[in-house]
PDB file of C-alpha atoms in Angstrom:
ATOM      1  CA  MET D   1      -0.043  -0.045  -0.239  1.00  0.00           C
ATOM      2  CA  THR D   2       1.205   3.416  -0.904  1.00  0.00           C
ATOM      3  CA  VAL D   3       0.153   6.200   1.450  1.00  0.00           C
ATOM      4  CA  CYS D   4       0.480  10.041   0.965  1.00  0.00           C
ATOM      5  CA  THR D   5      -1.737  13.156   2.595  1.00  0.00           C
ATOM      6  CA  GLY D   6      -4.832  12.621   1.124  1.00  0.00           C
ATOM      7  CA  ASN D   7      -4.768   9.883  -1.196  1.00  0.00           C
ATOM      8  CA  ILE D   8      -5.390  11.943  -4.692  1.00  0.00           C
ATOM      9  CA  CYS D   9      -2.093  12.594  -6.073  1.00  0.00           C
ATOM     10  CA  ARG D  10       1.138  10.739  -5.136  1.00  0.00           C
ATOM     11  CA  SER D  11      -0.229   7.407  -3.486  1.00  0.00           C
ATOM     12  CA  PRO D  12      -2.520   6.543  -6.343  1.00  0.00           C
ATOM     13  CA  MET D  13       0.095   7.673  -8.844  1.00  0.00           C
ATOM     14  CA  ALA D  14       2.471   5.240  -7.160  1.00  0.00           C
ATOM     15  CA  GLU D  15      -0.191   2.484  -6.747  1.00  0.00           C
ATOM     16  CA  ILE D  16      -1.043   2.526 -10.617  1.00  0.00           C
ATOM     17  CA  VAL D  17       2.985   2.698 -11.395  1.00  0.00           C
ATOM     18  CA  LEU D  18       3.540  -0.096  -9.236  1.00  0.00           C
ATOM     19  CA  ARG D  19       0.667  -2.176 -10.450  1.00  0.00           C
ATOM     20  CA  ASP D  20       1.927  -1.557 -14.048  1.00  0.00           C
ATOM     21  CA  ARG D  21       5.490  -2.807 -12.981  1.00  0.00           C
ATOM     22  CA  LEU D  22       4.353  -5.611 -10.933  1.00  0.00           C
ATOM     23  CA  GLU D  23       2.236  -7.034 -14.086  1.00  0.00           C
ATOM     24  CA  ALA D  24       4.939  -6.412 -16.409  1.00  0.00           C
ATOM     25  CA  ALA D  25       7.197  -8.492 -14.038  1.00  0.00           C
ATOM     26  CA  GLY D  26       4.804 -11.340 -14.010  1.00  0.00           C
ATOM     27  CA  LEU D  27       3.325 -10.833 -10.481  1.00  0.00           C
ATOM     28  CA  GLY D  28       0.204  -8.868 -10.839  1.00  0.00           C
ATOM     29  CA  ASP D  29      -1.792 -12.114  -9.944  1.00  0.00           C
ATOM     30  CA  ARG D  30       0.212 -12.620  -6.884  1.00  0.00           C
ATOM     31  CA  VAL D  31       0.472  -9.220  -5.413  1.00  0.00           C
ATOM     32  CA  VAL D  32      -2.381  -6.349  -4.569  1.00  0.00           C
ATOM     33  CA  VAL D  33      -1.167  -2.718  -4.508  1.00  0.00           C
ATOM     34  CA  ASP D  34      -3.603  -0.159  -3.155  1.00  0.00           C
ATOM     35  CA  SER D  35      -3.344   3.187  -1.605  1.00  0.00           C
ATOM     36  CA  SER D  36      -4.500   5.429   1.235  1.00  0.00           C
ATOM     37  CA  GLY D  37      -4.052   8.652   2.824  1.00  0.00           C
ATOM     38  CA  VAL D  38      -3.012   9.698   6.445  1.00  0.00           C
ATOM     39  CA  SER D  39      -5.851  12.381   6.085  1.00  0.00           C
ATOM     40  CA  ASP D  40      -9.704  11.993   5.474  1.00  0.00           C
ATOM     41  CA  GLU D  41      -9.720  15.746   3.798  1.00  0.00           C
ATOM     42  CA  GLU D  42     -10.114  13.883   0.838  1.00  0.00           C
ATOM     43  CA  HIS D  43     -12.467  11.365   1.312  1.00  0.00           C
ATOM     44  CA  GLY D  44     -14.475   9.824  -1.580  1.00  0.00           C
ATOM     45  CA  ASN D  45     -12.506  11.977  -4.244  1.00  0.00           C
ATOM     46  CA  PRO D  46     -11.161  10.846  -7.087  1.00  0.00           C
ATOM     47  CA  VAL D  47      -7.555  10.794  -8.521  1.00  0.00           C
ATOM     48  CA  ASP D  48      -6.501  14.725  -8.912  1.00  0.00           C
ATOM     49  CA  GLY D  49      -7.201  15.837 -12.745  1.00  0.00           C
ATOM     50  CA  ARG D  50      -3.212  16.941 -13.053  1.00  0.00           C
ATOM     51  CA  ALA D  51      -2.247  13.450 -12.003  1.00  0.00           C
ATOM     52  CA  ARG D  52      -4.648  11.715 -14.293  1.00  0.00           C
ATOM     53  CA  ARG D  53      -3.380  13.443 -17.247  1.00  0.00           C
ATOM     54  CA  THR D  54       0.296  13.025 -16.292  1.00  0.00           C
ATOM     55  CA  LEU D  55      -0.200   9.367 -15.929  1.00  0.00           C
ATOM     56  CA  ALA D  56      -2.156   9.151 -19.355  1.00  0.00           C
ATOM     57  CA  ALA D  57       0.613  11.204 -21.075  1.00  0.00           C
ATOM     58  CA  HIS D  58       3.025   8.423 -20.063  1.00  0.00           C
ATOM     59  CA  GLY D  59       1.091   5.611 -21.171  1.00  0.00           C
ATOM     60  CA  TYR D  60      -0.570   4.767 -17.728  1.00  0.00           C
ATOM     61  CA  PRO D  61      -4.056   4.108 -16.861  1.00  0.00           C
ATOM     62  CA  THR D  62      -5.938   7.092 -15.535  1.00  0.00           C
ATOM     63  CA  GLY D  63      -7.056   5.671 -12.212  1.00  0.00           C
ATOM     64  CA  ASP D  64     -10.957   6.806 -12.963  1.00  0.00           C
ATOM     65  CA  GLY D  65     -12.123   4.245 -10.526  1.00  0.00           C
ATOM     66  CA  HIS D  66     -10.106   5.571  -7.357  1.00  0.00           C
ATOM     67  CA  ARG D  67     -11.673   6.756  -4.695  1.00  0.00           C
ATOM     68  CA  ALA D  68      -9.611   8.408  -1.502  1.00  0.00           C
ATOM     69  CA  ARG D  69      -9.604   6.981   1.573  1.00  0.00           C
ATOM     70  CA  GLN D  70      -7.909   7.184   5.021  1.00  0.00           C
ATOM     71  CA  VAL D  71      -5.395   4.620   6.174  1.00  0.00           C
ATOM     72  CA  THR D  72      -6.527   2.634   9.094  1.00  0.00           C
ATOM     73  CA  SER D  73      -4.760   0.411  11.772  1.00  0.00           C
ATOM     74  CA  ARG D  74      -6.230  -2.625   9.990  1.00  0.00           C
ATOM     75  CA  ASP D  75      -4.557  -1.628   7.022  1.00  0.00           C
ATOM     76  CA  LEU D  76      -1.312  -1.891   8.673  1.00  0.00           C
ATOM     77  CA  ALA D  77      -2.502  -5.336   9.778  1.00  0.00           C
ATOM     78  CA  ASP D  78      -3.658  -6.403   6.149  1.00  0.00           C
ATOM     79  CA  HIS D  79      -0.695  -5.642   4.149  1.00  0.00           C
ATOM     80  CA  ASP D  80       2.640  -6.569   4.255  1.00  0.00           C
ATOM     81  CA  LEU D  81       4.323  -3.483   2.867  1.00  0.00           C
ATOM     82  CA  VAL D  82       3.126   0.035   3.197  1.00  0.00           C
ATOM     83  CA  LEU D  83       5.249   2.615   1.635  1.00  0.00           C
ATOM     84  CA  PRO D  84       4.703   6.331   2.736  1.00  0.00           C
ATOM     85  CA  MET D  85       5.607   9.143   0.095  1.00  0.00           C
ATOM     86  CA  THR D  86       7.267  11.172   2.942  1.00  0.00           C
ATOM     87  CA  ALA D  87       8.938  11.078   6.369  1.00  0.00           C
ATOM     88  CA  GLN D  88       5.938  12.823   7.976  1.00  0.00           C
ATOM     89  CA  HIS D  89       3.333   9.916   6.422  1.00  0.00           C
ATOM     90  CA  ALA D  90       5.931   7.293   8.021  1.00  0.00           C
ATOM     91  CA  ARG D  91       5.864   8.913  11.589  1.00  0.00           C
ATOM     92  CA  ARG D  92       2.282   8.834  11.287  1.00  0.00           C
ATOM     93  CA  LEU D  93       2.021   5.456  10.220  1.00  0.00           C
ATOM     94  CA  ARG D  94       4.517   4.213  12.733  1.00  0.00           C
ATOM     95  CA  ARG D  95       2.274   6.055  15.444  1.00  0.00           C
ATOM     96  CA  LEU D  96      -0.610   4.217  14.219  1.00  0.00           C
ATOM     97  CA  ALA D  97       1.134   1.001  14.213  1.00  0.00           C
ATOM     98  CA  ASP D  98       2.161   1.744  17.813  1.00  0.00           C
ATOM     99  CA  GLY D  99      -1.111   2.308  18.914  1.00  0.00           C
ATOM    100  CA  ALA D 100      -2.667  -0.775  16.993  1.00  0.00           C
ATOM    101  CA  ALA D 101      -3.573  -3.816  19.511  1.00  0.00           C
ATOM    102  CA  GLY D 102      -1.194  -6.934  19.221  1.00  0.00           C
ATOM    103  CA  SER D 103       1.174  -4.735  17.061  1.00  0.00           C
ATOM    104  CA  ALA D 104       3.010  -8.171  15.722  1.00  0.00           C
ATOM    105  CA  GLY D 105       2.401  -8.841  12.506  1.00  0.00           C
ATOM    106  CA  LEU D 106       2.110  -5.327  11.051  1.00  0.00           C
ATOM    107  CA  ALA D 107       3.457  -4.289   8.104  1.00  0.00           C
ATOM    108  CA  GLU D 108       6.810  -3.175   6.979  1.00  0.00           C
ATOM    109  CA  ILE D 109       6.816   0.456   6.849  1.00  0.00           C
ATOM    110  CA  ARG D 110       9.450   1.794   4.536  1.00  0.00           C
ATOM    111  CA  LEU D 111       9.941   5.246   2.819  1.00  0.00           C
ATOM    112  CA  TYR D 112       8.726   4.653  -1.217  1.00  0.00           C
ATOM    113  CA  ARG D 113      12.087   6.533  -2.101  1.00  0.00           C
ATOM    114  CA  SER D 114      14.235   4.490  -0.201  1.00  0.00           C
ATOM    115  CA  PHE D 115      13.904   1.884  -3.093  1.00  0.00           C
ATOM    116  CA  ASP D 116      15.582   4.460  -5.676  1.00  0.00           C
ATOM    117  CA  PRO D 117      19.037   3.910  -6.037  1.00  0.00           C
ATOM    118  CA  ASP D 118      19.845   7.367  -6.990  1.00  0.00           C
ATOM    119  CA  ALA D 119      18.361   8.714  -3.943  1.00  0.00           C
ATOM    120  CA  PRO D 120      20.355  10.022  -0.963  1.00  0.00           C
ATOM    121  CA  VAL D 121      21.379   7.519   1.346  1.00  0.00           C
ATOM    122  CA  VAL D 122      19.856   8.168   4.874  1.00  0.00           C
ATOM    123  CA  GLU D 123      21.553   6.590   7.566  1.00  0.00           C
ATOM    124  CA  PRO D 124      19.219   5.069  10.671  1.00  0.00           C
ATOM    125  CA  GLY D 125      18.437   8.169  12.819  1.00  0.00           C
ATOM    126  CA  GLY D 126      19.553  10.335   9.781  1.00  0.00           C
ATOM    127  CA  ASP D 127      17.018  12.926   7.692  1.00  0.00           C
ATOM    128  CA  GLU D 128      14.360  10.729   6.161  1.00  0.00           C
ATOM    129  CA  HIS D 129      13.070  14.261   4.737  1.00  0.00           C
ATOM    130  CA  LEU D 130      15.861  13.395   2.118  1.00  0.00           C
ATOM    131  CA  LEU D 131      13.643  10.828   0.794  1.00  0.00           C
ATOM    132  CA  ASP D 132      10.315  12.705   0.559  1.00  0.00           C
ATOM    133  CA  VAL D 133       8.373  12.420  -2.584  1.00  0.00           C
ATOM    134  CA  ASP D 134       7.594  15.915  -4.070  1.00  0.00           C
ATOM    135  CA  ASP D 135       3.942  17.196  -3.350  1.00  0.00           C
ATOM    136  CA  PRO D 136       2.720  18.375  -6.565  1.00  0.00           C
ATOM    137  CA  TRP D 137      -0.544  19.509  -5.114  1.00  0.00           C
ATOM    138  CA  TYR D 138       0.286  23.398  -4.853  1.00  0.00           C
ATOM    139  CA  GLY D 139       1.768  23.534  -8.312  1.00  0.00           C
ATOM    140  CA  ASP D 140       1.042  23.260 -11.965  1.00  0.00           C
ATOM    141  CA  GLU D 141       1.377  20.086 -14.278  1.00  0.00           C
ATOM    142  CA  SER D 142       5.275  20.163 -14.169  1.00  0.00           C
ATOM    143  CA  GLY D 143       5.236  19.586 -10.178  1.00  0.00           C
ATOM    144  CA  PHE D 144       3.493  16.031 -11.280  1.00  0.00           C
ATOM    145  CA  GLU D 145       5.827  15.118 -13.842  1.00  0.00           C
ATOM    146  CA  THR D 146       8.517  15.599 -10.843  1.00  0.00           C
ATOM    147  CA  THR D 147       6.576  13.448  -8.965  1.00  0.00           C
ATOM    148  CA  LEU D 148       6.113  10.634 -11.615  1.00  0.00           C
ATOM    149  CA  ALA D 149       9.616  10.602 -12.146  1.00  0.00           C
ATOM    150  CA  GLU D 150      10.553  10.139  -8.491  1.00  0.00           C
ATOM    151  CA  VAL D 151       7.720   7.636  -8.491  1.00  0.00           C
ATOM    152  CA  GLU D 152       9.024   5.396 -11.227  1.00  0.00           C
ATOM    153  CA  ALA D 153      12.708   5.906 -10.240  1.00  0.00           C
ATOM    154  CA  ALA D 154      11.751   3.586  -7.223  1.00  0.00           C
ATOM    155  CA  ALA D 155       9.231   1.377  -8.701  1.00  0.00           C
ATOM    156  CA  ASP D 156      11.700  -1.257  -9.901  1.00  0.00           C
ATOM    157  CA  GLY D 157      13.562  -1.464  -6.300  1.00  0.00           C
ATOM    158  CA  VAL D 158       9.915  -1.745  -4.937  1.00  0.00           C
ATOM    159  CA  VAL D 159       9.256  -4.804  -7.267  1.00  0.00           C
ATOM    160  CA  ALA D 160      12.560  -6.433  -6.564  1.00  0.00           C
ATOM    161  CA  HIS D 161      11.943  -6.180  -2.875  1.00  0.00           C
ATOM    162  CA  VAL D 162       8.426  -7.864  -3.520  1.00  0.00           C
ATOM    163  CA  ARG D 163       9.783 -10.377  -5.577  1.00  0.00           C
ATOM    164  CA  ALA D 164      12.614 -11.336  -2.807  1.00  0.00           C
ATOM    165  CA  ARG D 165       9.857 -11.180  -0.317  1.00  0.00           C
ATOM    166  CA  LEU D 166       7.797 -13.755  -2.569  1.00  0.00           C
ATOM    167  CA  GLY D 167      10.979 -15.863  -2.999  1.00  0.00           C
ATOM    168  CA  GLU D 168      11.529 -15.842  -6.439  1.00  0.00           C
ATOM    169  CA  SER D 169      14.655 -15.435  -8.021  1.00  0.00           C
ATOM    170  CA  PRO D 170      15.455 -11.644  -9.490  1.00  0.00           C
ATOM    171  CA  SER D 171      15.602 -13.406 -13.290  1.00  0.00           C
ATOM    172  CA  ARG D 172      12.093 -14.911 -13.326  1.00  0.00           C
ATOM    173  CA  ARG D 173      10.058 -13.555 -16.146  1.00  0.00           C
ATOM    174  CA  ALA D 174       6.375 -13.696 -16.936  1.00  0.00           C
ATOM    175  CA  SER D 175       5.337 -16.365 -19.110  1.00  0.00           C
ATOM    176  CA  SER D 176       1.993 -17.238 -20.574  1.00  0.00           C
ATOM    177  CA  ALA D 177       1.669 -20.095 -17.981  1.00  0.00           C
ATOM    178  CA  ASP D 178       2.075 -17.426 -15.251  1.00  0.00           C
ATOM    179  CA  ARG D 179      -1.173 -15.930 -16.176  1.00  0.00           C
TER     180      ARG D 179
END
């Protein structure tokens, strides 16, 4: 699950890109990808129009069926990997996890951009804000291009991580028998 603030820009963009990459890697039938936000301010709203246009311009589905929702402690129990877009989102998710009864078995929470091989390396206890995915909300279409580039740059790393967690070899490719 990808997580941003309102679940109308960054996290649905990452959800759509990851779903596309996982499908191309032959893992689409084994991995469920969704998204949510730490806030309920956009609850029920579709993907931002600028995000849809940017995704479509790059050949991705537009996410027309998406409806924003707020992350819950149940989501942390139901998902194996939760990918916040910013350090602030990660802190909120960790607090939510700490408050969850029986926190054993909760999702791994890891900043999305930590999977980007060209992103800054942040040591434990270091400034996680260096790995924030840019928030395009207050800008124009160019901000969505930047966000998509950051999302795409980390996507293959996420796919490799998921593949490893599933116990699959990195060289495994999709075949007609996989579908």
